[in-house]
mmCIF file of C-alpha atoms in Angstrom:
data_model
loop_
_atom_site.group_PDB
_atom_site.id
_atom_site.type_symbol
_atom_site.label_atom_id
_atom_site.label_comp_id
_atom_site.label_asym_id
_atom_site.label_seq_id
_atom_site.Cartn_x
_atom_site.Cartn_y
_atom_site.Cartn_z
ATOM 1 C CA UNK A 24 0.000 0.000 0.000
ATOM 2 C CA UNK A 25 0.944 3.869 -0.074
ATOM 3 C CA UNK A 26 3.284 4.820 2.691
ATOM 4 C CA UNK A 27 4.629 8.088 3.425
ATOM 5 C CA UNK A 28 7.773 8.582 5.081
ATOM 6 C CA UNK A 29 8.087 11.379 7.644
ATOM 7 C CA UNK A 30 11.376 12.301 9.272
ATOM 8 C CA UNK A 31 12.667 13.065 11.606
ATOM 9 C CA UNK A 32 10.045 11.309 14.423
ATOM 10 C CA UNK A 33 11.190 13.181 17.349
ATOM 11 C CA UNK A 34 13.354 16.346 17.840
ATOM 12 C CA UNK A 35 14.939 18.281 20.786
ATOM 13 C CA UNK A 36 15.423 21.816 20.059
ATOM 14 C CA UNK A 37 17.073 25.244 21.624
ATOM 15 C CA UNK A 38 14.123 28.218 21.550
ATOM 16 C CA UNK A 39 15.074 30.249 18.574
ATOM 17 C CA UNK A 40 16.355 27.751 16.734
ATOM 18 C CA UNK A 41 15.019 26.208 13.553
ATOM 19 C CA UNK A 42 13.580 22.913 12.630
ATOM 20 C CA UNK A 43 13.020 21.374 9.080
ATOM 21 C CA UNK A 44 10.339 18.013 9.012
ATOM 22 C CA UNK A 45 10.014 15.886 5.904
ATOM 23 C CA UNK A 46 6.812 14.222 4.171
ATOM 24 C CA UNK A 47 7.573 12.052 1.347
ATOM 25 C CA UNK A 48 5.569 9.975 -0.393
ATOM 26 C CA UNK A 49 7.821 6.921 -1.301
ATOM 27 C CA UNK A 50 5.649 5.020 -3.796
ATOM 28 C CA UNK A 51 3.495 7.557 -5.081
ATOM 29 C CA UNK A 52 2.527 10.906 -6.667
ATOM 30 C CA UNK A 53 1.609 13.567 -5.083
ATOM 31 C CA UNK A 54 0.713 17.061 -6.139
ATOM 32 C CA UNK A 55 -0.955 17.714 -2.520
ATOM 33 C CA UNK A 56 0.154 17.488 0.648
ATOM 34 C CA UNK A 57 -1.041 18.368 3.982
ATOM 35 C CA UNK A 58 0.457 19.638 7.072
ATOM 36 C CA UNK A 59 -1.243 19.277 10.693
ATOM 37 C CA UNK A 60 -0.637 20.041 14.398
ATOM 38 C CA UNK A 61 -1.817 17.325 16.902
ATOM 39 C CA UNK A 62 -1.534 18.861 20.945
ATOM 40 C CA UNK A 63 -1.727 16.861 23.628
ATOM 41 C CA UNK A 64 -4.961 15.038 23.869
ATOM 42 C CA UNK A 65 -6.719 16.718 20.840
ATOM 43 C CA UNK A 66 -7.319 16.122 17.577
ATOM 44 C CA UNK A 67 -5.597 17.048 14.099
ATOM 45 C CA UNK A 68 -5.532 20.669 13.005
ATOM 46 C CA UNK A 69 -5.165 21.467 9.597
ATOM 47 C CA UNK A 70 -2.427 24.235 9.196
ATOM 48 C CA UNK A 71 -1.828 24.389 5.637
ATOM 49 C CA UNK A 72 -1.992 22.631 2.330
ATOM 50 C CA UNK A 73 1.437 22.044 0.422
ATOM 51 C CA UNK A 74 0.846 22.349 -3.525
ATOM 52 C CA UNK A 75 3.891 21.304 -5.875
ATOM 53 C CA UNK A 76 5.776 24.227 -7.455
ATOM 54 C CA UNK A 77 3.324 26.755 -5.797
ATOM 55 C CA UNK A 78 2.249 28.504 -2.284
ATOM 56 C CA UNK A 79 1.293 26.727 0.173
ATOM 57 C CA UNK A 80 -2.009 27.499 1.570
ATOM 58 C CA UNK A 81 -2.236 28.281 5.106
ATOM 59 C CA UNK A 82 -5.440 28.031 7.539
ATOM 60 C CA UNK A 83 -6.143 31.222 9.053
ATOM 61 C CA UNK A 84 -4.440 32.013 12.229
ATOM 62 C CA UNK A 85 -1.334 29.921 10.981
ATOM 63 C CA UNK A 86 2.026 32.339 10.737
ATOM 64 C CA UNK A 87 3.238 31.593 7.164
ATOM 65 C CA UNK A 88 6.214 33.070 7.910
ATOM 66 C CA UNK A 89 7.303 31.257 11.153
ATOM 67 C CA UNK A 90 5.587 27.671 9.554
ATOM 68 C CA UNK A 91 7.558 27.728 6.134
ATOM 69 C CA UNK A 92 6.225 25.414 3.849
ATOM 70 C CA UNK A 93 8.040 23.923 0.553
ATOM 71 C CA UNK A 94 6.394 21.521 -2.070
ATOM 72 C CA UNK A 95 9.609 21.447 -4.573
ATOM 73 C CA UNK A 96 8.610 18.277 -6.176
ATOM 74 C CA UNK A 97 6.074 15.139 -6.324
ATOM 75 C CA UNK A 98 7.071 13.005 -3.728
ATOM 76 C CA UNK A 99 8.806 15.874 -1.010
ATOM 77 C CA UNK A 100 7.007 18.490 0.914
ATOM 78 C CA UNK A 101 8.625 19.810 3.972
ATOM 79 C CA UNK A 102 7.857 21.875 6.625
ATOM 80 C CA UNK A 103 10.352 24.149 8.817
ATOM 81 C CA UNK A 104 9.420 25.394 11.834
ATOM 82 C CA UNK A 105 11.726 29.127 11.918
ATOM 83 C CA UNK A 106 12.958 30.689 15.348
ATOM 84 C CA UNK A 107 11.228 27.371 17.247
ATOM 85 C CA UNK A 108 9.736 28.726 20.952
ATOM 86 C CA UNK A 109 8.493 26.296 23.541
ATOM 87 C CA UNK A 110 5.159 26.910 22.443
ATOM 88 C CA UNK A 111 5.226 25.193 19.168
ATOM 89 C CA UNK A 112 5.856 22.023 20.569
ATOM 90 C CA UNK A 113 4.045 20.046 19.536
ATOM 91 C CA UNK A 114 2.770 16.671 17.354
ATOM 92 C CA UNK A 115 3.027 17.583 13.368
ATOM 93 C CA UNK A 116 2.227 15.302 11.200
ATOM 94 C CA UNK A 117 1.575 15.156 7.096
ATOM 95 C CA UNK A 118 -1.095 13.725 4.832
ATOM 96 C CA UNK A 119 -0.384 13.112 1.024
ATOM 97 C CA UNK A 120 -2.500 12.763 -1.178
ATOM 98 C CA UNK A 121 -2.113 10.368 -4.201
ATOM 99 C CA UNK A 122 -2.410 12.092 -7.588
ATOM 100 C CA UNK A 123 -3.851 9.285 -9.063
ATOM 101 C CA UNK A 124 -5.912 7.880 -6.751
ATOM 102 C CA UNK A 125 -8.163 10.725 -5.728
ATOM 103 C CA UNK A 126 -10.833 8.297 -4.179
ATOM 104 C CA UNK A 127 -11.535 8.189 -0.189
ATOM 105 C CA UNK A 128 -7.920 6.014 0.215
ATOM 106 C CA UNK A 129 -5.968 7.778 -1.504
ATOM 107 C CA UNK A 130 -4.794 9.786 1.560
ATOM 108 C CA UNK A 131 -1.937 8.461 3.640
ATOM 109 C CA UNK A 132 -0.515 10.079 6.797
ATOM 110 C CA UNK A 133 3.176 9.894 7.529
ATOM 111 C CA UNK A 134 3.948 8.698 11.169
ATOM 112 C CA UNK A 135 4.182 11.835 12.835
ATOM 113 C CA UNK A 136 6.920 14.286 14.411
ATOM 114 C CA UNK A 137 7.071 15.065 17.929
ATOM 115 C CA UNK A 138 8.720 18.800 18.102
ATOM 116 C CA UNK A 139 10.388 19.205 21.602
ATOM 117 C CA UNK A 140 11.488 23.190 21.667
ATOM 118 C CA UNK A 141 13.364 23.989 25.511
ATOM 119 C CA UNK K 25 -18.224 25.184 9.800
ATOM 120 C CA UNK K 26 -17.957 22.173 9.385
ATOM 121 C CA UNK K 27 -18.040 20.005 12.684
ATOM 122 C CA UNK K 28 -17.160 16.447 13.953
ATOM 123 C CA UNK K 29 -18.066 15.169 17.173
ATOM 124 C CA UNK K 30 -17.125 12.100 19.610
ATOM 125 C CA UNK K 31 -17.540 11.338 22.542
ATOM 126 C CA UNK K 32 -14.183 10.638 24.275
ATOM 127 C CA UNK K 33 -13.982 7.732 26.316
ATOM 128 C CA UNK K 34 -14.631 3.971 26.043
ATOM 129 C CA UNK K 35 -14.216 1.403 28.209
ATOM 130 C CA UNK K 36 -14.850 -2.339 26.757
ATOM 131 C CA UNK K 37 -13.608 -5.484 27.983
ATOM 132 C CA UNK K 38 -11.803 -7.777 26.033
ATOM 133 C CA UNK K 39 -14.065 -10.111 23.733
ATOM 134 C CA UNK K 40 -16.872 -8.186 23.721
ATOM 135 C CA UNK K 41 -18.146 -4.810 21.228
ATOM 136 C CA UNK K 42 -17.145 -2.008 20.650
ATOM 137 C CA UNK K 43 -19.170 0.223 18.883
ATOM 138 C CA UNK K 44 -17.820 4.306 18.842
ATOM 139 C CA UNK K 45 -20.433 6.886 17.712
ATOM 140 C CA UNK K 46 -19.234 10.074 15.703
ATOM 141 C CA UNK K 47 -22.032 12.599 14.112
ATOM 142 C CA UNK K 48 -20.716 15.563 11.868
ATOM 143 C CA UNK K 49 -22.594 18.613 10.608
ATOM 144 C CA UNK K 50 -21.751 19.092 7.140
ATOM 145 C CA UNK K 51 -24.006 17.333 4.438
ATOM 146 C CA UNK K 52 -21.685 17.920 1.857
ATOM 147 C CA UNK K 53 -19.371 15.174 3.000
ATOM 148 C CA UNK K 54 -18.333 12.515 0.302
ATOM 149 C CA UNK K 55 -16.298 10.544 2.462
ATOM 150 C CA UNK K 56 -16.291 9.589 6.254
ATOM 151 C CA UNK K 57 -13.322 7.933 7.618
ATOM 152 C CA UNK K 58 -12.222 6.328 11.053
ATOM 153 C CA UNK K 59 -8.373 6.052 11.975
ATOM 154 C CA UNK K 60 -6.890 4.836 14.375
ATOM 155 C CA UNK K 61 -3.697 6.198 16.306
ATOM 156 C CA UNK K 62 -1.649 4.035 18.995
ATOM 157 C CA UNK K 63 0.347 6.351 21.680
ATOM 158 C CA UNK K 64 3.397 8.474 19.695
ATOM 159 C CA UNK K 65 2.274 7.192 16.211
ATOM 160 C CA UNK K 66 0.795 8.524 13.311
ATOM 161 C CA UNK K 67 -2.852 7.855 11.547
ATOM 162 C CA UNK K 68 -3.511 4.682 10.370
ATOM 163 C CA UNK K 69 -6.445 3.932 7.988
ATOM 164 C CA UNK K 70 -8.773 1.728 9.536
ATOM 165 C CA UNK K 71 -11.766 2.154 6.514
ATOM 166 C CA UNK K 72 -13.952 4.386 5.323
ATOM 167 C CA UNK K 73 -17.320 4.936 3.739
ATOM 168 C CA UNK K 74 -18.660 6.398 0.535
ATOM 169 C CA UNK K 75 -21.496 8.610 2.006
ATOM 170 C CA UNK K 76 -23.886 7.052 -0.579
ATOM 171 C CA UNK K 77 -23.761 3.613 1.601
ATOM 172 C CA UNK K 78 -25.184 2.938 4.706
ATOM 173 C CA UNK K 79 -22.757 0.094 5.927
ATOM 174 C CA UNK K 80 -19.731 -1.242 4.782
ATOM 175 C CA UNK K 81 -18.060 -4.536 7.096
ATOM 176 C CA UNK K 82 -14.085 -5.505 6.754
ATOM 177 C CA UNK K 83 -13.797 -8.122 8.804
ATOM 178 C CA UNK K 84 -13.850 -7.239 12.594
ATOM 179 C CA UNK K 85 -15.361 -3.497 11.352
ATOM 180 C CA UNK K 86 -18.474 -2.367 10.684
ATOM 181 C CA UNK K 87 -19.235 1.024 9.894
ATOM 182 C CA UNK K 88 -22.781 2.016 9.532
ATOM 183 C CA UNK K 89 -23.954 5.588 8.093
ATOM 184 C CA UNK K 90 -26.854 7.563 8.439
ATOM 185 C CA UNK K 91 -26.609 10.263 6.590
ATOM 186 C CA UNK K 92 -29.852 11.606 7.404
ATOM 187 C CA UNK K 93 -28.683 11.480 11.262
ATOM 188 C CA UNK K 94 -25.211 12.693 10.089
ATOM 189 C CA UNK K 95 -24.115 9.534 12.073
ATOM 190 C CA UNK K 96 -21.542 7.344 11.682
ATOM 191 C CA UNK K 97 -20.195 4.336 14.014
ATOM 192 C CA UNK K 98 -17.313 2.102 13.985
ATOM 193 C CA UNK K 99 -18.189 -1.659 15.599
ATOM 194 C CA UNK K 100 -15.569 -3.241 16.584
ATOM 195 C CA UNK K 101 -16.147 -6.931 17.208
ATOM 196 C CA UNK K 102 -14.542 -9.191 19.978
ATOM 197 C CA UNK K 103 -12.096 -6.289 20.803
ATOM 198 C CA UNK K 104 -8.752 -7.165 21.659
ATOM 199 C CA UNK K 105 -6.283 -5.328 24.204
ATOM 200 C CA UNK K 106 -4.646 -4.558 21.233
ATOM 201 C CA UNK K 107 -7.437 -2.188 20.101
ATOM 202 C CA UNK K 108 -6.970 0.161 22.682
ATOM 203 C CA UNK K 109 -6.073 3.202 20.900
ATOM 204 C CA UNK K 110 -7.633 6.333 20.042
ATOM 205 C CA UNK K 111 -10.145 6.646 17.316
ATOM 206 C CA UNK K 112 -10.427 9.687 15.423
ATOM 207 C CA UNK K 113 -13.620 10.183 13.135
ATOM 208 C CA UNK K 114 -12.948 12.018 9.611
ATOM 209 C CA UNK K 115 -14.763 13.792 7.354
ATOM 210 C CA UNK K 116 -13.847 14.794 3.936
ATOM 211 C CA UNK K 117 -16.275 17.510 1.434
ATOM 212 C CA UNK K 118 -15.283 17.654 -2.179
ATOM 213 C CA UNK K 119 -14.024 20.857 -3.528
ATOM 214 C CA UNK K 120 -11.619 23.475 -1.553
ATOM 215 C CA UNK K 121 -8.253 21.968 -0.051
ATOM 216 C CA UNK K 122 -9.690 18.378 0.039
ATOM 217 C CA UNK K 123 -8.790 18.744 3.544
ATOM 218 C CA UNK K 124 -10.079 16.270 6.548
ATOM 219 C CA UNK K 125 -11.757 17.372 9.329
ATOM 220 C CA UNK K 126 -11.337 15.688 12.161
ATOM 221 C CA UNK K 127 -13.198 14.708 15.473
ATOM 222 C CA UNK K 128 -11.375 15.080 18.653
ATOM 223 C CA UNK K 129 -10.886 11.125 19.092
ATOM 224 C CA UNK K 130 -12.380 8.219 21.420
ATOM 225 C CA UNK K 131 -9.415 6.899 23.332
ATOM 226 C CA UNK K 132 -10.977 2.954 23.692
ATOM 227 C CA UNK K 133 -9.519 1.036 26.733
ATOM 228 C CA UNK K 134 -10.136 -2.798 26.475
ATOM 229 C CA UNK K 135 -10.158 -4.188 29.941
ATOM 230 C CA UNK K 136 -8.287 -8.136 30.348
#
């Protein structure tokens, strides 16, 4: 079946600092991919939606600048968290979705990345 | 906007039913979805359902829909410890961002 790889799964990091995460989709196309924060105990928030070779689309109330999102080719979209404070830690994890399999399983989620900011 | 809601305990013990309830507000919906995730880990796919069908079964699953309810439920049959997760309910409208929306998630504890 589809699997997406997401990378790193956990990461310790100094406030200020920056953090890139990875989404690839390793047997698949995909043109779309989408980026959500998990906190403690709740469920999935959408923050944006990566589009290959353009902007990424961000939900409202989601810093585009601080949450920098970059969709350079079919299988890679990654996410980098920029000047990282405790509060952003957090669960991320990313959904792609399979260009040519736009039916209700064509949507795989990676594994997840816990961001640890001290 | 659109809404999904669970309620967000169970308690079952092992060997007998499980059945988690989920009802969402937008009609629009094309597909529903229930995934489950296991402590640290990501979403795994447990099925879904074409909101034009009323059940669908996959072996130990059952997912029935009522659309007119805006109801959907995952059965679980002769749940296993290993079922004790949390089980997030998912709905998915056609045009915008194709994006989910998601419930807040049942965390199920099977009892021994």
């Amino acid at each position: 079946g589809a699997v997406v790889s997401q990378h790193p799964s956990r990461v310790i990091c100094k406030s200020g600092t920056s953090v890139k995460i990875e989404c690839r989709s390793l047997d698949f196309q995909a043109t779309t991919m989408f980026w959500y924060r998990q906190f403690p105990k709740q469920s999935l928030m959408l923050m944006a939606t990566s589009n290959e070779g353009s902007k990424a689309t961000y939900e409202q109330g989601v810093e585009k600048d601080k949450f920098l999102i970059n969709h350079a080719s079919l299988t890679l979209s990654t996410l980098t968290v920029t000047s990282a404070h405790p509060e952003d830690s957090s669960f991320y994890i990313c959904s792609a979705r399979d260009s040519n399999n736009p039916g209700g399983a064509g949507y795989t989620f990676g594994s997840g990345t816990r961001l640890t900011v001290v | 906007g659109e809404d999904v809601e669970q309620s967000l305990f169970l308690s079952v013990r092992e060997g007998d039913s499980s059945v988690i309830n989920c009802t969402y507000t937008d009609s629009s919906s094309t597909y529903l979805y229930w995934y489950k995730q296991e402590p640290g880990a990501g979403l795994q796919l447990l099925t879904y359902i074409f909101s034009n069908m009323d059940m669908k079964q996959d072996q130990r699953l059952t997912v029935l829909l009522n659309k007119k309810d805006k109801h959907l439920s995952l059965r679980i049959a002769d749940t296993q410890t290993g079922d004790s997760a949390i089980y997030f309910c998912a709905e998915r409208s056609p045009g915008g961002g194709q994006n989910f929306v998601f419930g807040p998630g049942t965390r199920l504890s099977v009892l021994p």
